[in-house]
Amino acid sequence: MAAQSQQSTIRVRQAARADIDDVVRIHVDAFSPGVMNRLMYPTGMSDDARSKLASTMVKIVEDAETGASDNNSKPKANESFLLVAETGSVGEGDPRPEVVAFAWWDIWREPRLEEQWNVAQPVFAYTAEGANDEIMEAFIGGIRDMRRRNMRGDPGICLRMLCCTPARSRLGAGSALLRWGAELADREGLPIWLEASPQGYPLYRRFGFEDVDVLDLDVTRNWGAIRRADEYWGANTAVQLFGTAPEGVYRSVGMRRLPVKG
């Protein structure tokens, strides 16, 4: 009898401590080739930087294990979620699931006071051995500033990070993780905010995210970066509001999706 055909499936679940090594690996594989990571970590992402990332992710997992409500009555005013997408097969000899993507979500269900949200956070938590602090401040600090002036203290959801293993990027894992967040937002009646890389921008547009703001960094003039032939720095993203980004500029786009009412 002919072997049964196999079909890849994607399952989204909350991350566990055992997933942290995969999460760090996926982050490194996804971001290290990009110009911003090459500039921030000129000798590569060090063990120190990876350890700090792992510690951040472990804290999210541990906090989630404390429960999803305050005093077992109502949902927490603020929660963070670390989700992973894993792939398997439907068919003979189902292989061990492989974690191929992850997403970090924050949710604020209640308004925050200005002294809670309007605080310029230093990026020292992201700096590490071998990192370029100036570029880290310009990029990570700039992203945080854009998020702060647009989200303010209003209730909402923030997609802090979404990464897919490059070799497994066409399996729908990113879409599955976004769908999880969109369904949460629609249930809660909350908008979602994110900062899109040039590579992630088309996917977010397909999910109904609209352009709101941009962070344009002239990485060629300021730090001597030269765009490789196979690289895209986002020149043609958010052009209706902000025009085409000049050559030598790396563009990140702040985007918002409003909740869909049932």
CSV table of C-alpha atoms in Angstrom, one decimal:
chain,number,residue,atom,x,y,z
A,1,MET,CA,0.0,0.0,0.0
A,2,ALA,CA,1.3,3.5,-0.9
A,3,ALA,CA,2.6,5.5,2.0
A,4,GLN,CA,0.1,8.1,3.3
A,5,SER,CA,1.0,11.6,2.3
A,6,GLN,CA,2.1,14.0,5.0
A,7,GLN,CA,0.8,17.5,5.5
A,8,SER,CA,2.5,20.1,7.7
A,9,THR,CA,0.4,21.5,10.5
A,10,ILE,CA,1.0,24.4,12.8
A,11,ARG,CA,0.0,24.5,16.4
A,12,VAL,CA,0.2,27.6,18.6
A,13,ARG,CA,0.7,27.2,22.4
A,14,GLN,CA,2.1,29.1,25.3
A,15,ALA,CA,5.8,28.7,25.7
A,16,ALA,CA,7.3,26.6,28.5
A,17,ARG,CA,10.8,26.9,30.1
A,18,ALA,CA,11.9,24.0,27.8
A,19,ASP,CA,11.2,26.2,24.8
A,20,ILE,CA,13.6,29.0,25.7
A,21,ASP,CA,16.6,27.6,23.9
A,22,ASP,CA,14.5,27.3,20.7
A,23,VAL,CA,13.2,30.9,21.2
A,24,VAL,CA,16.7,32.3,21.5
A,25,ARG,CA,17.9,30.3,18.5
A,26,ILE,CA,15.0,31.5,16.3
A,27,HIS,CA,15.7,35.1,17.3
A,28,VAL,CA,19.3,34.8,16.4
A,29,ASP,CA,18.6,33.0,13.1
A,30,ALA,CA,15.9,35.5,12.1
A,31,PHE,CA,17.6,38.8,13.1
A,32,SER,CA,21.3,38.2,12.8
A,33,PRO,CA,21.6,38.6,9.0
A,34,GLY,CA,19.8,41.9,9.1
A,35,VAL,CA,21.6,45.2,8.8
A,36,MET,CA,20.4,46.5,12.2
A,37,ASN,CA,21.7,43.5,14.1
A,38,ARG,CA,25.0,43.6,12.1
A,39,LEU,CA,25.4,47.2,13.3
A,40,MET,CA,24.3,46.6,16.9
A,41,TYR,CA,26.3,43.4,17.2
A,42,PRO,CA,29.3,43.9,14.9
A,43,THR,CA,31.0,40.6,16.0
A,44,GLY,CA,27.7,38.7,16.3
A,45,MET,CA,25.3,38.3,19.1
A,46,SER,CA,27.5,37.3,22.0
A,47,ASP,CA,26.8,34.7,24.7
A,48,ASP,CA,26.1,37.6,27.1
A,49,ALA,CA,23.4,39.0,24.8
A,50,ARG,CA,21.8,35.6,24.3
A,51,SER,CA,21.8,35.0,28.0
A,52,LYS,CA,20.0,38.4,28.6
A,53,LEU,CA,17.4,37.5,26.0
A,54,ALA,CA,16.9,34.1,27.5
A,55,SER,CA,16.4,35.7,31.0
A,56,THR,CA,13.8,38.1,29.6
A,57,MET,CA,11.8,35.2,28.0
A,58,VAL,CA,12.1,33.0,31.1
A,59,LYS,CA,10.5,35.8,33.2
A,60,ILE,CA,7.6,36.1,30.8
A,61,VAL,CA,7.0,32.3,31.1
A,62,GLU,CA,7.3,32.4,34.9
A,63,ASP,CA,4.9,35.3,35.2
A,64,ALA,CA,2.4,33.5,33.1
A,65,GLU,CA,2.5,30.5,35.4
A,66,THR,CA,1.2,32.6,38.3
A,67,GLY,CA,-2.2,32.7,36.7
A,68,ALA,CA,-4.3,34.9,34.4
A,69,SER,CA,-6.4,36.7,36.9
A,70,ASP,CA,-6.0,39.1,39.9
A,71,ASN,CA,-7.3,37.3,43.1
A,72,ASN,CA,-8.9,34.7,40.9
A,73,SER,CA,-11.7,37.2,40.0
A,74,LYS,CA,-10.9,39.2,36.9
A,75,PRO,CA,-8.2,39.2,34.2
A,76,LYS,CA,-5.0,40.9,35.2
A,77,ALA,CA,-4.7,44.6,34.2
A,78,ASN,CA,-1.4,43.8,32.5
A,79,GLU,CA,-0.1,40.5,31.1
A,80,SER,CA,2.7,39.3,28.9
A,81,PHE,CA,2.4,36.2,26.7
A,82,LEU,CA,5.2,34.2,25.0
A,83,LEU,CA,3.7,32.0,22.3
A,84,VAL,CA,5.4,29.4,20.2
A,85,ALA,CA,4.3,27.9,16.9
A,86,GLU,CA,5.4,24.3,16.3
A,87,THR,CA,5.1,22.1,13.3
A,88,GLY,CA,4.3,18.5,12.9
A,89,SER,CA,2.8,16.2,10.2
A,90,VAL,CA,-0.5,14.5,9.8
A,91,GLY,CA,0.3,11.0,8.5
A,92,GLU,CA,2.4,8.0,9.1
A,93,GLY,CA,5.2,8.3,11.6
A,94,ASP,CA,4.3,11.7,13.0
A,95,PRO,CA,7.6,13.5,13.7
A,96,ARG,CA,8.5,15.2,17.0
A,97,PRO,CA,7.0,18.8,16.9
A,98,GLU,CA,9.6,21.4,15.9
A,99,VAL,CA,9.3,25.0,17.3
A,100,VAL,CA,9.7,27.2,14.2
A,101,ALA,CA,8.4,30.7,15.4
A,102,PHE,CA,7.5,32.7,18.5
A,103,ALA,CA,5.7,35.8,19.4
A,104,TRP,CA,5.8,38.1,22.5
A,105,TRP,CA,2.6,39.9,23.3
A,106,ASP,CA,1.8,42.5,26.0
A,107,ILE,CA,-1.7,43.5,27.0
A,108,TRP,CA,-3.0,46.4,29.1
A,109,ARG,CA,-6.6,46.1,29.9
A,110,GLU,CA,-6.9,49.3,31.9
A,111,PRO,CA,-5.6,52.9,31.4
A,112,ARG,CA,-2.2,53.7,32.9
A,113,LEU,CA,-1.2,56.9,34.6
A,114,GLU,CA,1.2,59.1,32.7
A,115,GLU,CA,3.9,58.5,35.2
A,116,GLN,CA,3.5,54.8,34.5
A,117,TRP,CA,3.8,55.0,30.7
A,118,ASN,CA,5.6,58.3,29.8
A,119,VAL,CA,9.0,57.1,31.0
A,120,ALA,CA,12.0,57.0,28.8
A,121,GLN,CA,13.4,53.6,29.5
A,122,PRO,CA,17.2,53.1,29.1
A,123,VAL,CA,18.3,50.4,26.7
A,124,PHE,CA,20.9,49.0,29.1
A,125,ALA,CA,19.0,45.8,29.4
A,126,TYR,CA,19.6,45.1,25.7
A,127,THR,CA,23.3,46.1,25.7
A,128,ALA,CA,25.8,43.3,26.1
A,129,GLU,CA,29.4,42.4,25.5
A,130,GLY,CA,30.3,43.4,22.0
A,131,ALA,CA,27.2,45.6,21.4
A,132,ASN,CA,27.4,49.1,19.9
A,133,ASP,CA,25.5,51.2,22.5
A,134,GLU,CA,25.1,54.2,20.3
A,135,ILE,CA,23.3,52.2,17.6
A,136,MET,CA,21.4,50.3,20.2
A,137,GLU,CA,20.1,53.6,21.6
A,138,ALA,CA,19.2,55.0,18.2
A,139,PHE,CA,17.3,51.8,17.1
A,140,ILE,CA,15.8,50.2,20.2
A,141,GLY,CA,15.4,53.6,21.9
A,142,GLY,CA,13.8,55.0,18.8
A,143,ILE,CA,11.4,52.1,18.6
A,144,ARG,CA,10.4,52.6,22.3
A,145,ASP,CA,9.9,56.3,21.8
A,146,MET,CA,7.6,55.6,18.8
A,147,ARG,CA,5.6,53.0,20.8
A,148,ARG,CA,5.3,55.3,23.8
A,149,ARG,CA,4.0,58.4,21.9
A,150,ASN,CA,1.4,56.3,20.0
A,151,MET,CA,0.2,53.8,22.6
A,152,ARG,CA,0.4,56.3,25.4
A,153,GLY,CA,-1.4,54.9,28.5
A,154,ASP,CA,-4.5,53.7,26.6
A,155,PRO,CA,-5.7,50.1,26.9
A,156,GLY,CA,-4.3,48.0,24.1
A,157,ILE,CA,-2.1,45.1,23.0
A,158,CYS,CA,1.5,45.3,21.8
A,159,LEU,CA,3.2,42.8,19.6
A,160,ARG,CA,6.7,43.2,21.0
A,161,MET,CA,8.4,40.6,18.8
A,162,LEU,CA,7.6,38.0,16.2
A,163,CYS,CA,10.3,35.7,14.8
A,164,CYS,CA,10.3,32.8,12.4
A,165,THR,CA,13.1,30.4,11.6
A,166,PRO,CA,14.1,31.6,8.1
A,167,ALA,CA,14.3,28.0,6.7
A,168,ARG,CA,10.7,27.4,7.8
A,169,SER,CA,9.2,30.8,7.0
A,170,ARG,CA,6.6,29.7,4.5
A,171,LEU,CA,4.6,27.3,6.7
A,172,GLY,CA,2.2,29.8,8.0
A,173,ALA,CA,3.7,30.0,11.5
A,174,GLY,CA,3.8,33.8,11.6
A,175,SER,CA,0.2,34.0,10.4
A,176,ALA,CA,-0.9,31.6,13.1
A,177,LEU,CA,0.8,33.6,15.8
A,178,LEU,CA,-0.7,36.8,14.4
A,179,ARG,CA,-4.2,35.2,14.3
A,180,TRP,CA,-3.9,34.3,17.9
A,181,GLY,CA,-3.2,37.9,18.8
A,182,ALA,CA,-6.0,39.2,16.5
A,183,GLU,CA,-8.5,36.9,18.1
A,184,LEU,CA,-7.5,38.0,21.6
A,185,ALA,CA,-7.8,41.7,20.5
A,186,ASP,CA,-11.2,41.1,19.1
A,187,ARG,CA,-12.5,39.3,22.2
A,188,GLU,CA,-11.1,42.1,24.5
A,189,GLY,CA,-12.1,44.9,22.1
A,190,LEU,CA,-8.6,46.3,22.1
A,191,PRO,CA,-6.3,47.7,19.4
A,192,ILE,CA,-3.0,46.1,18.6
A,193,TRP,CA,0.2,48.1,18.1
A,194,LEU,CA,3.4,46.8,16.6
A,195,GLU,CA,6.6,48.0,14.9
A,196,ALA,CA,7.1,46.3,11.5
A,197,SER,CA,10.4,45.4,10.0
A,198,PRO,CA,10.6,45.7,6.2
A,199,GLN,CA,10.3,41.9,6.0
A,200,GLY,CA,7.3,41.7,8.3
A,201,TYR,CA,5.4,44.6,6.9
A,202,PRO,CA,3.5,42.8,4.1
A,203,LEU,CA,2.2,40.2,6.5
A,204,TYR,CA,0.9,42.8,8.9
A,205,ARG,CA,-0.9,44.7,6.1
A,206,ARG,CA,-2.7,41.4,5.2
A,207,PHE,CA,-3.9,41.2,8.8
A,208,GLY,CA,-5.5,44.7,8.6
A,209,PHE,CA,-2.7,46.7,10.3
A,210,GLU,CA,-2.6,50.4,9.1
A,211,ASP,CA,0.5,52.7,8.9
A,212,VAL,CA,0.7,55.2,11.8
A,213,ASP,CA,4.3,56.3,12.2
A,214,VAL,CA,7.9,55.5,11.1
A,215,LEU,CA,11.4,55.4,12.4
A,216,ASP,CA,13.8,56.3,9.7
A,217,LEU,CA,17.5,55.7,10.5
A,218,ASP,CA,20.1,56.8,7.9
A,219,VAL,CA,22.4,53.9,8.6
A,220,THR,CA,24.7,54.6,5.6
A,221,ARG,CA,25.4,58.2,6.5
A,222,ASN,CA,25.6,57.7,10.3
A,223,TRP,CA,27.4,54.3,10.5
A,224,GLY,CA,28.6,53.5,7.0
A,225,ALA,CA,26.3,50.5,6.3
A,226,ILE,CA,26.0,49.6,2.6
A,227,ARG,CA,22.9,47.8,1.4
A,228,ARG,CA,23.6,44.4,0.0
A,229,ALA,CA,22.1,43.5,-3.3
A,230,ASP,CA,19.7,41.0,-1.7
A,231,GLU,CA,18.6,43.3,1.1
A,232,TYR,CA,15.5,45.4,1.5
A,233,TRP,CA,15.5,48.3,4.0
A,234,GLY,CA,11.8,49.2,3.7
A,235,ALA,CA,12.1,52.1,1.2
A,236,ASN,CA,8.6,51.4,-0.2
A,237,THR,CA,6.8,50.8,3.1
A,238,ALA,CA,4.2,53.4,4.5
A,239,VAL,CA,4.7,55.5,1.4
A,240,GLN,CA,1.2,57.0,1.3
A,241,LEU,CA,1.8,58.8,4.6
A,242,PHE,CA,5.6,59.3,4.7
A,243,GLY,CA,6.8,58.9,1.1
A,244,THR,CA,9.6,56.7,-0.1
A,245,ALA,CA,12.5,56.3,2.3
A,246,PRO,CA,15.8,57.7,0.8
A,247,GLU,CA,18.6,55.4,-0.2
A,248,GLY,CA,20.7,54.5,2.9
A,249,VAL,CA,17.7,54.7,5.3
A,250,TYR,CA,16.4,51.8,7.2
A,251,ARG,CA,12.7,52.2,7.9
A,252,SER,CA,10.6,50.6,10.7
A,253,VAL,CA,6.8,51.3,10.5
A,254,GLY,CA,4.6,51.7,13.5
A,255,MET,CA,1.2,50.0,12.8
A,256,ARG,CA,-2.1,49.7,14.4
A,257,ARG,CA,-5.0,47.3,14.0
A,258,LEU,CA,-8.4,48.2,15.4
A,259,PRO,CA,-10.6,45.4,16.9
A,260,VAL,CA,-13.2,43.8,14.7
A,261,LYS,CA,-16.6,43.6,16.3
A,262,GLY,CA,-18.4,40.4,16.0
